[in-house]
Each structure stands twice: as C-alpha cells, then as structure tokens.
PDB file of C-alpha atoms in Angstrom:
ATOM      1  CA  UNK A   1       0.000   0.000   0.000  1.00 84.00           C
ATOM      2  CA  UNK A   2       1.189   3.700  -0.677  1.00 88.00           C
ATOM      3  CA  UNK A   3       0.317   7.107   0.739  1.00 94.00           C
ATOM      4  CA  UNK A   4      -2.011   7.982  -2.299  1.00 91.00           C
ATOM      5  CA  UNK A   5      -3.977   4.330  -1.889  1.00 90.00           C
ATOM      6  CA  UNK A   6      -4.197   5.110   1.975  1.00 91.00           C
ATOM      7  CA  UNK A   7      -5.874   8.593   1.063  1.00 91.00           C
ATOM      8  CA  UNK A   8      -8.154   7.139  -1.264  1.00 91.00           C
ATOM      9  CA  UNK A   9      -9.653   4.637   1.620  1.00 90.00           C
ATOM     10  CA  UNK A  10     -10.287   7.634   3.777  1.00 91.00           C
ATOM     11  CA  UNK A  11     -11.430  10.432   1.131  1.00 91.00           C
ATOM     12  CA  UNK A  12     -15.103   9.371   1.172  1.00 89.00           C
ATOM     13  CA  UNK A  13     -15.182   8.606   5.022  1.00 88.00           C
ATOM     14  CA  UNK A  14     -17.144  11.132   7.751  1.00 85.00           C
ATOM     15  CA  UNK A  15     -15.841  10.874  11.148  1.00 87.00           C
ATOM     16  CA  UNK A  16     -17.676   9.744  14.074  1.00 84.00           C
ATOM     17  CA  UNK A  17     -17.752   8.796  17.646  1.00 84.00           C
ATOM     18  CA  UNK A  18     -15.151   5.802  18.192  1.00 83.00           C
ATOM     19  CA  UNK A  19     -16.920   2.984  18.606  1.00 82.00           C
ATOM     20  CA  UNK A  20     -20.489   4.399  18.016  1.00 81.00           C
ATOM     21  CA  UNK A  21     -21.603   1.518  15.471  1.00 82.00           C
ATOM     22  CA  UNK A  22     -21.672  -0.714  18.504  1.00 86.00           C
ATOM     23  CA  UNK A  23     -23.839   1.783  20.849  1.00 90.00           C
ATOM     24  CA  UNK A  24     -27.261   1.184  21.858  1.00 93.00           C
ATOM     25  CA  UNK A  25     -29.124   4.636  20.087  1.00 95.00           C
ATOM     26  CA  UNK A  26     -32.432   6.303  21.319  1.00 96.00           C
ATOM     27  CA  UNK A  27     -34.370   8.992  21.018  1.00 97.00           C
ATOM     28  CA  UNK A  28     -36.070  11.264  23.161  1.00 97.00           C
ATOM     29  CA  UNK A  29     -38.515  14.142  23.099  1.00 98.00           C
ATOM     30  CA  UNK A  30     -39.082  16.949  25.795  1.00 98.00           C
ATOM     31  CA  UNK A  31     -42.942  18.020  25.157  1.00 97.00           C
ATOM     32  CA  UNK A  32     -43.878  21.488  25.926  1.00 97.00           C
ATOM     33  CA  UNK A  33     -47.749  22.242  26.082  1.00 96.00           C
ATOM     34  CA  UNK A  34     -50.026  25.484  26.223  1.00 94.00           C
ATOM     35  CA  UNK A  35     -51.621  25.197  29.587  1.00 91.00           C
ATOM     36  CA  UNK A  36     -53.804  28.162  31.280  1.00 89.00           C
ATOM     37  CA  UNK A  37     -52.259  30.427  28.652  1.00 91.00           C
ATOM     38  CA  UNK A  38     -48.539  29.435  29.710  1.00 95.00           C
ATOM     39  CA  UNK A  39     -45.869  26.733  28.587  1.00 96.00           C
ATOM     40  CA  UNK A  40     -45.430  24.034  31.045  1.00 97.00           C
ATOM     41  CA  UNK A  41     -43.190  20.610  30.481  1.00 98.00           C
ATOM     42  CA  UNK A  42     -45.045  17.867  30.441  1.00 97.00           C
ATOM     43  CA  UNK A  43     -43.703  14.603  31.869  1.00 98.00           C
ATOM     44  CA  UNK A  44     -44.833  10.249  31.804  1.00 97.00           C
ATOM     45  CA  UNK A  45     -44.534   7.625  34.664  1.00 96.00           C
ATOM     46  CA  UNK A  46     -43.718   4.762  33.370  1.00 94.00           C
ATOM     47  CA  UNK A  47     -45.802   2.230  33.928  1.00 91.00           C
ATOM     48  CA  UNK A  48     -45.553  -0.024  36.700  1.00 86.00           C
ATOM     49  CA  UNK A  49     -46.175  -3.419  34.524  1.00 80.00           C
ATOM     50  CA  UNK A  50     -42.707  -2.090  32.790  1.00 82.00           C
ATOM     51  CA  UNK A  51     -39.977  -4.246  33.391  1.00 82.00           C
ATOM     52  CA  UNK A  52     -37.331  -1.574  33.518  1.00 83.00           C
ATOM     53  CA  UNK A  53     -37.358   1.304  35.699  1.00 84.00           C
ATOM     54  CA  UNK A  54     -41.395   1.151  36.858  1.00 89.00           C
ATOM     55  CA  UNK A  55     -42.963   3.867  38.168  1.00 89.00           C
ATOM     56  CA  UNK A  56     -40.155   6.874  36.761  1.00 94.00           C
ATOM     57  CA  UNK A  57     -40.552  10.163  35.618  1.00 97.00           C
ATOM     58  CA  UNK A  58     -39.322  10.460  32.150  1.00 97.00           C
ATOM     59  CA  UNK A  59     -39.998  12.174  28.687  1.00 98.00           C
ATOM     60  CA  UNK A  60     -41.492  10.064  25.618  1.00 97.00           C
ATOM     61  CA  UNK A  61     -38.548   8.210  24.163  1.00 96.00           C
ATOM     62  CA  UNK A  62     -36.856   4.623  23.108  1.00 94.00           C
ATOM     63  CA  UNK A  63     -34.667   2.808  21.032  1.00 94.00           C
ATOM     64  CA  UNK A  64     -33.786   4.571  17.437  1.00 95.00           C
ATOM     65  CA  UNK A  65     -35.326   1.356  15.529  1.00 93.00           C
ATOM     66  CA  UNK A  66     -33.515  -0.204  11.760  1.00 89.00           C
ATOM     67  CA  UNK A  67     -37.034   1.077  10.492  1.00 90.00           C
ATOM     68  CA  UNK A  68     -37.110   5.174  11.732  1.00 89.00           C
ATOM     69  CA  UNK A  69     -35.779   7.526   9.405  1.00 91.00           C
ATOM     70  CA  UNK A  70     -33.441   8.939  11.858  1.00 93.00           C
ATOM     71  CA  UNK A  71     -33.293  10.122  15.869  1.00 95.00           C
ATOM     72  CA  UNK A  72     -35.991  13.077  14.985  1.00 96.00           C
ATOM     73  CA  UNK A  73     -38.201  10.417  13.396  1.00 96.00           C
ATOM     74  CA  UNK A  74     -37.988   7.868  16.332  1.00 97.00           C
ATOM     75  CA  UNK A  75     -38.964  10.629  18.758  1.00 97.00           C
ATOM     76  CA  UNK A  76     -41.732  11.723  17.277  1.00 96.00           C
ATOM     77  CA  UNK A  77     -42.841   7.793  16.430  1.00 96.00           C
ATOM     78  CA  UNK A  78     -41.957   7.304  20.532  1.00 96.00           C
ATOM     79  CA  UNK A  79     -44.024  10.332  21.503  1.00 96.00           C
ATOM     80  CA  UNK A  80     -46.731   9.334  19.419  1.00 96.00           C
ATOM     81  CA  UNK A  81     -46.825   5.628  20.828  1.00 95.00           C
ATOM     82  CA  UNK A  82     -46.792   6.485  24.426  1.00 96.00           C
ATOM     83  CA  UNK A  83     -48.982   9.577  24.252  1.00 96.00           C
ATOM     84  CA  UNK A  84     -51.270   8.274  21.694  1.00 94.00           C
ATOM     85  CA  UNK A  85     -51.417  12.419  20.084  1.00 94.00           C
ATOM     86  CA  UNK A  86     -51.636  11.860  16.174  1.00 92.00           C
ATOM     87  CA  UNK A  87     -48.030  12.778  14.509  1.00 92.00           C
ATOM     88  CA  UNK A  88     -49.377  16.087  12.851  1.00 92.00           C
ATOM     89  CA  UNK A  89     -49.905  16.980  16.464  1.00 94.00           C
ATOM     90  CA  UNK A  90     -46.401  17.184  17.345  1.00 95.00           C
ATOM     91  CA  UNK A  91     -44.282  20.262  16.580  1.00 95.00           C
ATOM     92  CA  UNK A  92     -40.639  19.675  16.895  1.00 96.00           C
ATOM     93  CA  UNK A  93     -39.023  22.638  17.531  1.00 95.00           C
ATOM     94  CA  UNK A  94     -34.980  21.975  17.681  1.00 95.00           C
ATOM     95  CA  UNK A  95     -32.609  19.607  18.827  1.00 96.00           C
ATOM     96  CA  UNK A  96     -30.669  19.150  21.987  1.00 97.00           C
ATOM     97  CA  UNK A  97     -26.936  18.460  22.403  1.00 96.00           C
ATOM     98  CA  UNK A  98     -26.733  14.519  22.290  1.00 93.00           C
ATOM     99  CA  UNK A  99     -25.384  12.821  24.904  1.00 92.00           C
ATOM    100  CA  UNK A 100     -22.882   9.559  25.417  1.00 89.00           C
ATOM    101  CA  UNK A 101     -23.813   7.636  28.353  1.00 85.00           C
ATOM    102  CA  UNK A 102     -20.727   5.853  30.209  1.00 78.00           C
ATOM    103  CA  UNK A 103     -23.255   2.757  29.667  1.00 81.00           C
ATOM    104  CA  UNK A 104     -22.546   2.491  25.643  1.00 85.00           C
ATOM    105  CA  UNK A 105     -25.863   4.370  24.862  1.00 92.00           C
ATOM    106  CA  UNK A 106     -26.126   7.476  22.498  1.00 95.00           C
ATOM    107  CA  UNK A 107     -29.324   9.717  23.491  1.00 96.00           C
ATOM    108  CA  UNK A 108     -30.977  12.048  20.642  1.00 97.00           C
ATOM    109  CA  UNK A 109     -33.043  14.634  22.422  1.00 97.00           C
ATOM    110  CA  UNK A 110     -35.677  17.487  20.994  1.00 98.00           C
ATOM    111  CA  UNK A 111     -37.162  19.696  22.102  1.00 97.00           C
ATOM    112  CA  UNK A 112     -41.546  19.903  20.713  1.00 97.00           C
ATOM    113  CA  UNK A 113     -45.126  21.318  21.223  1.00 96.00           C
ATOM    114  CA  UNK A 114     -47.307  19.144  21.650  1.00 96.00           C
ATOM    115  CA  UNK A 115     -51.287  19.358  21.152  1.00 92.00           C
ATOM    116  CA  UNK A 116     -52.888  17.015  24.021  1.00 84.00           C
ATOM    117  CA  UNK A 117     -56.518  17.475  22.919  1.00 84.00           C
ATOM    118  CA  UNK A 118     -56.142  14.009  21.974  1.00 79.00           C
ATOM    119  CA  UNK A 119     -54.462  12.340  24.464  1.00 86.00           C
ATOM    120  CA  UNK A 120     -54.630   8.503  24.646  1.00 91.00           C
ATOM    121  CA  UNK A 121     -52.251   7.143  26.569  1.00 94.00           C
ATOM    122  CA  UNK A 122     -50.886   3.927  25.805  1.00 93.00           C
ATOM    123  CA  UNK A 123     -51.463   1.970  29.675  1.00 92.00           C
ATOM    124  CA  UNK A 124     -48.774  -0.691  29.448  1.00 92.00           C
ATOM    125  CA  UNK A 125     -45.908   2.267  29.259  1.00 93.00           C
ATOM    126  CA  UNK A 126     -47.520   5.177  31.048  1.00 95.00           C
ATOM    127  CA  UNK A 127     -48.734   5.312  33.838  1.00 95.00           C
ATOM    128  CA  UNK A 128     -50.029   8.964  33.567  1.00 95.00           C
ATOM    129  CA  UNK A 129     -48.909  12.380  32.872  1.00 96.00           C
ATOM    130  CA  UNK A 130     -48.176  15.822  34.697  1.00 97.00           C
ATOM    131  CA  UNK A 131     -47.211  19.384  33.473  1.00 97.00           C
ATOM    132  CA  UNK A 132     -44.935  21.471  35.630  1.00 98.00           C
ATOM    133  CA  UNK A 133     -44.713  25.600  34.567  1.00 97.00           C
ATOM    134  CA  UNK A 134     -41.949  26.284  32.664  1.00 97.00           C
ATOM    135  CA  UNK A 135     -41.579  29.503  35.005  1.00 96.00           C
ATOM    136  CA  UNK A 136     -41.557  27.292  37.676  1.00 97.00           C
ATOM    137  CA  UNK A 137     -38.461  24.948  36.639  1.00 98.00           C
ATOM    138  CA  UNK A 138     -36.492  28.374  34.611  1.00 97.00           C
ATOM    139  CA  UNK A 139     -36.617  29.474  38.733  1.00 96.00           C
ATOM    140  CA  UNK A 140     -35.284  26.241  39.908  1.00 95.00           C
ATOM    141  CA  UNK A 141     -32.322  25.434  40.923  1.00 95.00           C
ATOM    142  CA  UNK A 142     -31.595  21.518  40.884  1.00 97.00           C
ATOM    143  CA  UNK A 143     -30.451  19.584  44.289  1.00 97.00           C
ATOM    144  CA  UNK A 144     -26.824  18.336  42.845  1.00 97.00           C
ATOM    145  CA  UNK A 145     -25.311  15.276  43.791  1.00 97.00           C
ATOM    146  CA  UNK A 146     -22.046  12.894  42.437  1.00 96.00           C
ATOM    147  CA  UNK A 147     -21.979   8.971  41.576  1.00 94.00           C
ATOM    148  CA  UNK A 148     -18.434   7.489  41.099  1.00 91.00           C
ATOM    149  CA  UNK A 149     -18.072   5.470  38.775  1.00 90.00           C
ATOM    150  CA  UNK A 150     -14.768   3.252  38.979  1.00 88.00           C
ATOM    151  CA  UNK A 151     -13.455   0.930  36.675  1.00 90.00           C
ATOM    152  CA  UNK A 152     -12.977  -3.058  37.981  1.00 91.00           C
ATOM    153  CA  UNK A 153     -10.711  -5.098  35.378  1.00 94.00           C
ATOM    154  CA  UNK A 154     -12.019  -8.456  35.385  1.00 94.00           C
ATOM    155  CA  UNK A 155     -10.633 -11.444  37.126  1.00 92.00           C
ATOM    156  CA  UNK A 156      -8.156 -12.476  34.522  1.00 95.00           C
ATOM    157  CA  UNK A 157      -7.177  -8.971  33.392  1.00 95.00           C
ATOM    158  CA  UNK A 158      -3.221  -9.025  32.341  1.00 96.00           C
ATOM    159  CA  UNK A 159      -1.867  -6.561  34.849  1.00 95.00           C
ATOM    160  CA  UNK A 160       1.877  -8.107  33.473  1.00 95.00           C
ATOM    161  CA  UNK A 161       1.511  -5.914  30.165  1.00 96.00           C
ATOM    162  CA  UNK A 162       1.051  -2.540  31.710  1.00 95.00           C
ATOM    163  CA  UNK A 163       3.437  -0.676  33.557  1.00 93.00           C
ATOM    164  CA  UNK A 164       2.668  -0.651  37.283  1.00 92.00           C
ATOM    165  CA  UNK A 165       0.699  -3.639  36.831  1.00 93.00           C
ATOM    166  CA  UNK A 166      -1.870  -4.180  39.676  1.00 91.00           C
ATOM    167  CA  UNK A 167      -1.074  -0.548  41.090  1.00 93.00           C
ATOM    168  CA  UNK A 168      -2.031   1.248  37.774  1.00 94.00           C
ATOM    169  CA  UNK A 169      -3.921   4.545  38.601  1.00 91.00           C
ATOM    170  CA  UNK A 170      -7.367   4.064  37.051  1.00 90.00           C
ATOM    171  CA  UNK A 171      -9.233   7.161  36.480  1.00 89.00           C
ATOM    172  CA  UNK A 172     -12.238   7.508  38.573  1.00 88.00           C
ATOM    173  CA  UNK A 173     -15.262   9.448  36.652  1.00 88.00           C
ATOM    174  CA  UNK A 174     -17.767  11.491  38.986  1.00 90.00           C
ATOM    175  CA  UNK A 175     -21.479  11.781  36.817  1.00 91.00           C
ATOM    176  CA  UNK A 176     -23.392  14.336  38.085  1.00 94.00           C
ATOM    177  CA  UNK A 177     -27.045  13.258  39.292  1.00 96.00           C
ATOM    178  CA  UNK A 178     -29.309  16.195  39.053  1.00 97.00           C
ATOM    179  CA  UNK A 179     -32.753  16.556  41.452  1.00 98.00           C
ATOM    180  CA  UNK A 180     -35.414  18.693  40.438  1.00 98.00           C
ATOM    181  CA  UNK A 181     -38.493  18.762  42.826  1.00 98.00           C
ATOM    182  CA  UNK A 182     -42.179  19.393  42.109  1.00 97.00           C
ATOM    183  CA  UNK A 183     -45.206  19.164  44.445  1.00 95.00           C
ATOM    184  CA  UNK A 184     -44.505  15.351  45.255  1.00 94.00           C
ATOM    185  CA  UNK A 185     -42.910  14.484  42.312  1.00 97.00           C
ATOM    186  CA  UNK A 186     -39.080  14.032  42.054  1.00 97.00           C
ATOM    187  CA  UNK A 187     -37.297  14.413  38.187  1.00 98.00           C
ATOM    188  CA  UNK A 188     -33.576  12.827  38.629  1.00 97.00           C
ATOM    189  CA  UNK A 189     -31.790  10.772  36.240  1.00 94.00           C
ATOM    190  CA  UNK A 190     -31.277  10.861  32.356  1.00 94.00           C
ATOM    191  CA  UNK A 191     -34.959  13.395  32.387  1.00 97.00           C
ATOM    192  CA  UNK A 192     -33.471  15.833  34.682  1.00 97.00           C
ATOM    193  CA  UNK A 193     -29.841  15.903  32.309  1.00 96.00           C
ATOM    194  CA  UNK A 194     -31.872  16.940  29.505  1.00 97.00           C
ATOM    195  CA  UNK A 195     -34.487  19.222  31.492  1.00 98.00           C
ATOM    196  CA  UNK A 196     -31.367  21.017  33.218  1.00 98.00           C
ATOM    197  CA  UNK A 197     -29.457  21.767  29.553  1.00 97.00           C
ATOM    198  CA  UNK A 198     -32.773  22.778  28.100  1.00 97.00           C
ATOM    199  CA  UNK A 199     -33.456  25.333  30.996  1.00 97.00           C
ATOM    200  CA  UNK A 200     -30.259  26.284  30.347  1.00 96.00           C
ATOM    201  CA  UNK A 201     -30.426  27.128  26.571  1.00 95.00           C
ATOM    202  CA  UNK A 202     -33.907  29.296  27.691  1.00 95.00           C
ATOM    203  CA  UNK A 203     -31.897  31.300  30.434  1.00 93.00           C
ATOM    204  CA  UNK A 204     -29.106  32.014  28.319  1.00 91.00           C
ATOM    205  CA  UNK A 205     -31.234  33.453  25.527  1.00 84.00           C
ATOM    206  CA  UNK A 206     -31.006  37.150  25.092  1.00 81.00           C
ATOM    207  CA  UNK A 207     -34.489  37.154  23.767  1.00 71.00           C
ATOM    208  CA  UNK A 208     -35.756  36.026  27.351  1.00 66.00           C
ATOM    209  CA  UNK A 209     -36.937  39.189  29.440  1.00 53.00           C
ATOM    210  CA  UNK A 210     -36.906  38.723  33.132  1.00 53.00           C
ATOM    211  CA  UNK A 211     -40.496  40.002  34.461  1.00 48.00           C
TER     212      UNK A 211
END
C-alpha cells in the first residue's frame, strides 16, 4: 500500500464517535404544552407493569429502531406511541446536544409542542402524565449530587503488560445526578440531564426578558 492508496480509503469517510456503530441509540422528546395560557413541560410515569425502571418520571422516548428515518423520526414515532397524540400533532421545535452515556448508549433529544386534545395514553408504558410551569423549573435550581463510577478489570485482566501492573492509577469518573423537585414528584436521572441543559439554553437566551 502507498500514501495515495491510503488517502483514497479515507477520502469518502465522515468521522464519528469511536466505537459508536456498537452503541445502543435512542431517542427522546421533551414536550412542551399550552396550559392556562402558559408553557409548562409535560412529563410520563412509566408504567408499573414495565420491566425496567417502573414507576419513573421520564420524557417520551426509546430505542432509534432499523425502520425510523433517523433520531428526529424515532422521537416523534416514541411520543406518538406512548402519548397516543396523532403525529401532525407534534411540533418539533430543535434539537438538543446529544449525549454519550458511560453505559454504551447514544441519546438524541428534541425539544416539541405538543397538542394534548387528543391524548390517549398507551397503559402498558404510562402510567399517567403531569405538566410542571416552565416559570416554575427556569426558577429552579436543581439539588446536585455525584456517583463514582470506577473501573474493575475483570478477574483475569493481564496486569503483566502494563506498567505498574496491579497498582495502575485508574481514572475515577464522577457523573453528576441532578434533582429537580415538584409538588410530590421528584425528576432525577437521564430526564433531569436533559431538562437542566434545556433550561439552560432558555436562560441564556437574550431574547428572554426577566419580568
């Protein structure tokens, strides 16, 4: 091989995330209604027949599937599942940053309006539904708290090729866990990540007028 075949294997190629082919991908969708002429965020619990994670807060969302367009289609196809509101019902208004989990999952999120006049919700993944003023949360200030996460070579791992062997310095990661509370709900997890960086984007807006 030369220099000019080694260019011609790359000169078609986009760059991506290392590793990305082999991560889990989903998509999710932060609703915004009209309420009592005001936005509010509307949230699911999950439904507590669900095998994973029963009874959570969370937005509309799941697994980008081999037959959705793209992220953007999945979430609207997700929202439109759990909430049962017809797809023409469903403005999306802009993406969110993606995130990488340090679980091997990639997570699409928008940002949408969403007409609930509608509504069926579909009973074996929601639970119900709840709106919280968007006033309310831009005023909030999240409880933050700190999960290490360290890594544990397995049993066999070959400490004899690295240098220091068994006293190697791993690098401990700290993921921030984010608390946002509401009446007697509590919003924590992978909802509140994407709830806090949307917030975020609003307050940083100059076109938002403090009143």
């Amino acid at each position: 091989m030369n220099i000019e075949q080694l260019k011609m294997a790359f000169a078609t190629r986009t760059p991506d995330i290392l590793g990305s082919g082999d991560f889990m991908k989903f998509s999710v969708l932060l609703p915004l209604i009209e309420k009592n002429g005001e936005l509010h965020v509307l949230f699911e619990v999950r439904s507590l027949l669900m095998r994973r994670q029963p009874g959570e807060i969370c937005f509309p969302g799941g697994r980008i599937d081999e037959g959705d367009e793209g992220p953007l289609h999945a979430a609207v196809r997700e929202t439109h599942e759990e909430l049962g509101v017809s797809k023409d019902h469903i403005e999306v208004l802009f993406p969110l940053d993606f995130m990488l989990s340090p679980f091997g999952t990639i997570i699409y999120s928008y940002a949408g309006l969403v007409d609930l006049s509608h509504i069926q919700l579909n009973r074996a993944e929601v639970e119900e539904i709840f709106t919280v003023p968007l006033s309310f949360l831009l005023k909030t200030e999240p409880d933050l708290h700190y999960v290490k996460l360290r890594p544990e070579p397995e049993e066999n791992f070959p400490y004899h090729l690295i240098a220091r062997g068994k006293d190697y310095a791993w690098q401990t990661k700290m993921m921030e866990e984010y608390f946002y509370f509401y009446e007697d709900r509590i919003i924590w997890g992978l909802t509140a990540r994407i709830l806090k960086h949307f917030l975020d984007i609003v307050r940083s807006s100059p076109h938002m007028l403090d009143k």
